[in-house]
mmCIF file of C-alpha atoms in Angstrom:
data_model
loop_
_atom_site.group_PDB
_atom_site.id
_atom_site.type_symbol
_atom_site.label_atom_id
_atom_site.label_comp_id
_atom_site.label_asym_id
_atom_site.label_seq_id
_atom_site.Cartn_x
_atom_site.Cartn_y
_atom_site.Cartn_z
ATOM 1 C CA UNK A 22 -0.025 -0.007 0.213
ATOM 2 C CA UNK A 23 1.435 3.317 -1.239
ATOM 3 C CA UNK A 24 -0.300 5.693 0.937
ATOM 4 C CA UNK A 25 2.054 6.970 3.785
ATOM 5 C CA UNK A 26 -0.370 7.040 6.565
ATOM 6 C CA UNK A 27 -1.583 3.489 5.810
ATOM 7 C CA UNK A 28 1.939 2.096 4.977
ATOM 8 C CA UNK A 29 2.863 3.382 8.474
ATOM 9 C CA UNK A 30 -0.088 1.901 10.103
ATOM 10 C CA UNK A 31 0.492 -1.777 8.599
ATOM 11 C CA UNK A 32 4.093 -1.620 9.346
ATOM 12 C CA UNK A 33 3.404 -0.896 13.042
ATOM 13 C CA UNK A 34 0.954 -3.802 12.796
ATOM 14 C CA UNK A 35 3.377 -6.321 11.369
ATOM 15 C CA UNK A 36 5.935 -5.330 13.944
ATOM 16 C CA UNK A 37 3.776 -6.065 16.675
ATOM 17 C CA UNK A 38 2.093 -9.008 15.255
ATOM 18 C CA UNK A 39 5.824 -10.441 14.615
ATOM 19 C CA UNK A 40 6.771 -9.645 17.864
ATOM 20 C CA UNK A 41 3.859 -11.428 19.482
ATOM 21 C CA UNK A 42 4.100 -14.213 17.535
ATOM 22 C CA UNK A 43 7.966 -14.733 18.647
ATOM 23 C CA UNK A 44 6.376 -14.303 22.379
ATOM 24 C CA UNK A 45 3.569 -17.137 21.635
ATOM 25 C CA UNK A 46 6.108 -19.573 20.085
ATOM 26 C CA UNK A 47 8.625 -19.223 22.526
ATOM 27 C CA UNK A 48 5.944 -19.676 25.089
ATOM 28 C CA UNK A 49 4.822 -22.688 23.243
ATOM 29 C CA UNK A 50 8.240 -24.053 23.575
ATOM 30 C CA UNK A 51 8.119 -23.889 27.665
ATOM 31 C CA UNK A 52 4.565 -25.590 27.238
ATOM 32 C CA UNK A 53 6.334 -28.396 25.299
ATOM 33 C CA UNK A 54 8.931 -28.906 28.057
ATOM 34 C CA UNK A 55 6.531 -28.601 30.949
ATOM 35 C CA UNK A 56 4.167 -30.899 29.246
ATOM 36 C CA UNK A 57 6.310 -33.635 28.330
ATOM 37 C CA UNK A 58 8.433 -33.391 31.830
ATOM 38 C CA UNK A 59 5.317 -33.703 33.769
ATOM 39 C CA UNK A 60 4.866 -37.344 32.648
ATOM 40 C CA UNK A 61 8.395 -38.422 33.243
ATOM 41 C CA UNK A 62 9.523 -39.883 36.189
ATOM 42 C CA UNK A 63 13.330 -38.969 35.907
ATOM 43 C CA UNK A 64 12.608 -35.812 34.620
ATOM 44 C CA UNK A 65 15.172 -32.794 34.978
ATOM 45 C CA UNK A 66 13.475 -30.969 37.835
ATOM 46 C CA UNK A 67 15.325 -27.469 37.396
ATOM 47 C CA UNK A 68 14.114 -27.440 33.871
ATOM 48 C CA UNK A 69 10.535 -28.562 34.492
ATOM 49 C CA UNK A 70 10.369 -25.939 37.410
ATOM 50 C CA UNK A 71 11.526 -23.285 34.884
ATOM 51 C CA UNK A 72 9.129 -24.312 32.384
ATOM 52 C CA UNK A 73 6.056 -24.160 34.963
ATOM 53 C CA UNK A 74 7.083 -20.727 36.154
ATOM 54 C CA UNK A 75 7.365 -19.484 32.594
ATOM 55 C CA UNK A 76 3.819 -21.061 31.567
ATOM 56 C CA UNK A 77 2.203 -19.722 34.989
ATOM 57 C CA UNK A 78 3.538 -16.148 34.419
ATOM 58 C CA UNK A 79 2.709 -15.665 30.751
ATOM 59 C CA UNK A 80 -0.451 -17.507 30.453
ATOM 60 C CA UNK A 81 -2.562 -14.418 31.047
ATOM 61 C CA UNK A 82 -0.213 -12.369 29.287
ATOM 62 C CA UNK A 83 -0.367 -14.504 26.243
ATOM 63 C CA UNK A 84 -4.321 -14.405 26.369
ATOM 64 C CA UNK A 85 -4.756 -10.844 27.023
ATOM 65 C CA UNK A 86 -2.173 -9.482 24.701
ATOM 66 C CA UNK A 87 -3.150 -11.853 21.432
ATOM 67 C CA UNK A 88 -6.936 -11.178 21.766
ATOM 68 C CA UNK A 89 -6.673 -7.585 22.210
ATOM 69 C CA UNK A 90 -4.099 -7.274 19.315
ATOM 70 C CA UNK A 91 -6.348 -9.398 16.921
ATOM 71 C CA UNK A 92 -9.196 -6.882 17.272
ATOM 72 C CA UNK A 93 -7.013 -3.849 16.574
ATOM 73 C CA UNK A 94 -5.348 -5.797 13.678
ATOM 74 C CA UNK A 95 -8.815 -6.553 12.071
ATOM 75 C CA UNK A 96 -10.148 -3.169 12.971
ATOM 76 C CA UNK A 97 -7.295 -1.336 10.927
ATOM 77 C CA UNK A 98 -7.715 -3.563 8.158
ATOM 78 C CA UNK A 99 -11.506 -2.585 7.802
ATOM 79 C CA UNK A 100 -10.689 0.965 8.228
ATOM 80 C CA UNK A 101 -8.050 0.644 5.529
ATOM 81 C CA UNK A 102 -10.717 -0.808 2.897
ATOM 82 C CA UNK A 103 -13.254 1.841 3.819
ATOM 83 C CA UNK A 104 -16.929 0.927 3.661
ATOM 84 C CA UNK A 105 -16.315 -2.089 1.342
ATOM 85 C CA UNK A 106 -14.328 -3.702 4.414
ATOM 86 C CA UNK A 107 -17.535 -3.852 6.287
ATOM 87 C CA UNK A 108 -19.274 -5.759 3.737
ATOM 88 C CA UNK A 109 -19.875 -9.764 3.824
ATOM 89 C CA UNK A 110 -17.844 -9.794 0.449
ATOM 90 C CA UNK A 111 -14.663 -9.186 2.237
ATOM 91 C CA UNK A 112 -13.051 -11.890 4.382
ATOM 92 C CA UNK A 113 -11.794 -9.206 6.673
ATOM 93 C CA UNK A 114 -15.515 -8.494 8.034
ATOM 94 C CA UNK A 115 -15.459 -12.057 9.015
ATOM 95 C CA UNK A 116 -12.166 -11.816 10.718
ATOM 96 C CA UNK A 117 -12.958 -9.018 12.610
ATOM 97 C CA UNK A 118 -16.263 -10.318 13.918
ATOM 98 C CA UNK A 119 -14.296 -13.712 14.841
ATOM 99 C CA UNK A 120 -11.630 -11.674 16.573
ATOM 100 C CA UNK A 121 -14.297 -10.563 19.379
ATOM 101 C CA UNK A 122 -14.527 -14.586 20.433
ATOM 102 C CA UNK A 123 -11.109 -14.600 22.177
ATOM 103 C CA UNK A 124 -11.699 -11.509 23.946
ATOM 104 C CA UNK A 125 -14.496 -13.393 26.123
ATOM 105 C CA UNK A 126 -13.888 -17.281 26.079
ATOM 106 C CA UNK A 127 -11.905 -19.011 28.651
ATOM 107 C CA UNK A 128 -11.960 -15.779 30.709
ATOM 108 C CA UNK A 129 -12.108 -12.208 29.357
ATOM 109 C CA UNK A 130 -9.336 -9.761 28.891
ATOM 110 C CA UNK A 131 -10.307 -8.386 32.190
ATOM 111 C CA UNK A 132 -10.316 -11.591 33.910
ATOM 112 C CA UNK A 133 -6.438 -11.999 32.414
ATOM 113 C CA UNK A 134 -5.462 -8.558 33.648
ATOM 114 C CA UNK A 135 -6.715 -9.520 37.277
ATOM 115 C CA UNK A 136 -5.019 -13.211 37.122
ATOM 116 C CA UNK A 137 -1.620 -11.323 36.058
ATOM 117 C CA UNK A 138 -1.730 -8.702 38.719
ATOM 118 C CA UNK A 139 -2.676 -11.009 41.462
ATOM 119 C CA UNK A 140 0.035 -13.382 40.766
ATOM 120 C CA UNK A 141 2.453 -10.271 40.953
ATOM 121 C CA UNK A 142 0.968 -8.970 43.700
ATOM 122 C CA UNK A 143 1.149 -12.409 45.695
ATOM 123 C CA UNK A 144 5.077 -12.808 44.618
ATOM 124 C CA UNK A 145 5.961 -9.363 46.070
ATOM 125 C CA UNK A 146 3.988 -9.906 49.332
ATOM 126 C CA UNK A 147 5.671 -13.505 49.637
ATOM 127 C CA UNK A 148 9.188 -11.968 49.287
ATOM 128 C CA UNK A 149 9.428 -8.232 49.093
ATOM 129 C CA UNK A 150 13.251 -8.247 49.441
ATOM 130 C CA UNK A 151 13.934 -10.522 46.496
ATOM 131 C CA UNK A 152 11.328 -8.465 44.376
ATOM 132 C CA UNK A 153 13.262 -5.040 45.335
ATOM 133 C CA UNK A 154 16.675 -6.573 45.073
ATOM 134 C CA UNK A 155 16.196 -7.416 41.728
ATOM 135 C CA UNK A 156 16.053 -3.830 41.032
ATOM 136 C CA UNK A 157 19.857 -3.965 41.640
ATOM 137 C CA UNK A 158 20.673 -6.944 39.180
ATOM 138 C CA UNK A 159 23.880 -6.795 37.228
ATOM 139 C CA UNK A 160 23.884 -5.930 33.816
ATOM 140 C CA UNK A 161 27.562 -7.148 32.990
ATOM 141 C CA UNK A 162 27.717 -9.423 30.072
ATOM 142 C CA UNK A 163 24.712 -8.572 28.831
ATOM 143 C CA UNK A 164 23.755 -7.664 25.137
ATOM 144 C CA UNK A 165 22.601 -4.289 24.145
ATOM 145 C CA UNK A 166 19.357 -5.470 23.646
ATOM 146 C CA UNK A 167 19.071 -7.381 27.167
ATOM 147 C CA UNK A 168 20.594 -4.292 28.827
ATOM 148 C CA UNK A 169 17.856 -2.273 27.286
ATOM 149 C CA UNK A 170 15.194 -4.962 28.759
ATOM 150 C CA UNK A 171 16.947 -4.735 31.771
ATOM 151 C CA UNK A 172 16.474 -0.922 32.008
ATOM 152 C CA UNK A 173 12.525 -1.298 31.333
ATOM 153 C CA UNK A 174 12.450 -4.038 33.934
ATOM 154 C CA UNK A 175 13.882 -1.823 36.498
ATOM 155 C CA UNK A 176 11.485 1.384 35.690
ATOM 156 C CA UNK A 177 8.551 -0.950 35.535
ATOM 157 C CA UNK A 178 9.490 -2.537 39.186
ATOM 158 C CA UNK A 179 10.488 0.788 40.446
ATOM 159 C CA UNK A 180 7.070 2.340 39.049
ATOM 160 C CA UNK A 181 4.650 -0.787 40.103
ATOM 161 C CA UNK A 182 6.565 -1.128 43.451
ATOM 162 C CA UNK A 183 5.612 2.643 43.888
ATOM 163 C CA UNK A 184 1.858 1.967 43.052
ATOM 164 C CA UNK A 185 1.858 -1.208 45.352
ATOM 165 C CA UNK A 186 2.669 1.505 48.378
ATOM 166 C CA UNK A 187 0.467 4.174 47.502
ATOM 167 C CA UNK A 188 -2.665 1.586 47.059
ATOM 168 C CA UNK A 189 -2.334 -0.751 49.739
ATOM 169 C CA UNK A 190 -0.233 1.363 52.305
ATOM 170 C CA UNK A 191 1.321 -1.526 54.030
ATOM 171 C CA UNK A 192 2.473 -0.890 57.857
ATOM 172 C CA UNK A 193 5.911 -2.301 57.167
ATOM 173 C CA UNK A 194 7.579 -4.797 54.698
ATOM 174 C CA UNK A 195 8.852 -7.464 57.248
ATOM 175 C CA UNK A 196 7.599 -10.878 57.603
ATOM 176 C CA UNK A 197 4.249 -11.765 58.744
ATOM 177 C CA UNK A 198 3.159 -8.278 58.775
ATOM 178 C CA UNK A 199 3.132 -7.680 55.301
ATOM 179 C CA UNK A 200 0.674 -10.255 54.615
ATOM 180 C CA UNK A 201 -1.523 -9.122 57.618
ATOM 181 C CA UNK A 202 -1.616 -5.334 56.813
ATOM 182 C CA UNK A 203 -1.446 -5.199 52.503
ATOM 183 C CA UNK A 204 -4.807 -6.800 51.962
ATOM 184 C CA UNK A 205 -8.228 -5.526 52.485
ATOM 185 C CA UNK A 206 -10.979 -5.194 50.323
ATOM 186 C CA UNK A 207 -10.973 -1.366 49.924
ATOM 187 C CA UNK A 208 -6.993 -1.454 49.092
ATOM 188 C CA UNK A 209 -7.492 -3.946 46.693
ATOM 189 C CA UNK A 210 -10.178 -2.037 44.776
ATOM 190 C CA UNK A 211 -7.554 0.850 44.463
ATOM 191 C CA UNK A 212 -5.061 -1.494 43.102
ATOM 192 C CA UNK A 213 -7.356 -3.247 40.723
ATOM 193 C CA UNK A 214 -8.405 -0.088 38.767
ATOM 194 C CA UNK A 215 -4.767 -0.558 37.202
ATOM 195 C CA UNK A 216 -4.977 -4.132 36.155
ATOM 196 C CA UNK A 217 -5.404 -3.859 32.483
ATOM 197 C CA UNK A 218 -2.464 -1.391 32.316
ATOM 198 C CA UNK A 219 -0.296 -3.708 34.703
ATOM 199 C CA UNK A 220 -0.866 -6.802 32.467
ATOM 200 C CA UNK A 221 -0.120 -4.735 29.292
ATOM 201 C CA UNK A 222 3.135 -3.433 30.984
ATOM 202 C CA UNK A 223 4.326 -6.884 31.724
ATOM 203 C CA UNK A 224 3.194 -8.217 28.460
ATOM 204 C CA UNK A 225 5.071 -5.713 26.329
ATOM 205 C CA UNK A 226 8.400 -6.809 28.753
ATOM 206 C CA UNK A 227 8.006 -10.255 28.366
ATOM 207 C CA UNK A 228 7.858 -9.845 24.482
ATOM 208 C CA UNK A 229 10.994 -7.640 24.644
ATOM 209 C CA UNK A 230 12.587 -9.923 26.801
ATOM 210 C CA UNK A 231 11.845 -12.793 24.421
ATOM 211 C CA UNK A 232 13.275 -10.983 21.485
ATOM 212 C CA UNK A 233 16.190 -9.696 23.218
ATOM 213 C CA UNK A 234 17.178 -13.551 23.901
ATOM 214 C CA UNK A 235 16.369 -14.295 20.360
ATOM 215 C CA UNK A 236 18.860 -11.750 19.208
ATOM 216 C CA UNK A 237 21.491 -14.012 20.753
ATOM 217 C CA UNK A 238 20.542 -16.949 18.173
ATOM 218 C CA UNK A 239 19.183 -14.802 15.054
ATOM 219 C CA UNK A 240 21.157 -11.413 14.414
ATOM 220 C CA UNK A 241 18.189 -10.668 12.132
ATOM 221 C CA UNK A 242 15.999 -10.164 15.299
ATOM 222 C CA UNK A 243 17.729 -7.361 16.273
ATOM 223 C CA UNK A 244 15.594 -4.897 13.789
ATOM 224 C CA UNK A 245 12.687 -6.535 15.258
ATOM 225 C CA UNK A 246 13.828 -5.943 18.519
ATOM 226 C CA UNK A 247 14.370 -2.120 18.107
ATOM 227 C CA UNK A 248 11.336 -1.526 16.182
ATOM 228 C CA UNK A 249 9.336 -3.280 18.640
ATOM 229 C CA UNK A 250 11.096 -1.131 21.361
ATOM 230 C CA UNK A 251 10.375 2.210 19.605
ATOM 231 C CA UNK A 252 6.997 1.120 19.238
ATOM 232 C CA UNK A 253 6.042 0.337 23.099
ATOM 233 C CA UNK A 254 8.165 2.990 24.620
ATOM 234 C CA UNK A 255 5.266 5.531 24.642
ATOM 235 C CA UNK A 256 2.851 3.022 25.957
ATOM 236 C CA UNK A 257 5.212 2.382 28.658
ATOM 237 C CA UNK A 258 5.565 6.026 29.378
ATOM 238 C CA UNK A 259 1.642 6.354 29.194
ATOM 239 C CA UNK A 260 1.214 3.178 31.672
ATOM 240 C CA UNK A 261 3.645 4.862 34.254
ATOM 241 C CA UNK A 262 1.676 8.209 34.026
ATOM 242 C CA UNK A 263 -1.835 6.312 34.894
ATOM 243 C CA UNK A 264 0.155 5.172 38.085
ATOM 244 C CA UNK A 265 0.625 8.405 39.708
ATOM 245 C CA UNK A 266 -1.947 7.783 42.189
#
């Protein structure tokens, strides 16, 4: 398509679709490891535990991100065709109608967002020291792409940590008291408002991490990584703005 505006839009959509596909396939590989090892008595426990952790963390992110992205892509495709794209004669009209299915079945996007947020908060409450210690992780020996991911991990964890304390207002962060003091219906409601942006930020970050790891295997992934990083940077900044409670 030669029209600059549409070309730019579709270039952006292709970048995001390619990045999501890499994220999805990488997660599927972890699922294969988990599924096959689950049936083995002499399985590699470390590999099994790593795969299990990845599957647990990424499942709501994969569902949320993929479902929302499918609707966006099909919507933009219809708009590119104008009124004709809205007619039954074009398959894109069917694709757009079908894209609403994943938003609903096996848990709506909002349910996925709440699951992702719940797992993250539970992880912090269980071991807050480990969570905040990870902010100081070393970048020695990392590639340029991996250092970029570390920087965004630092920013997201720092901003989310601030959101946690402002929303839940724990009395202290040590031992049993953190579990006893953090959670109440009123406090949780303040945090739940941000569930979708939390899920979005986590999905973008996981995708960047996958692409960064892939650059060590395939140098052509570098272009996709930096194009995706450029695409999601303003989204990260917008998410952080909404967390200023």
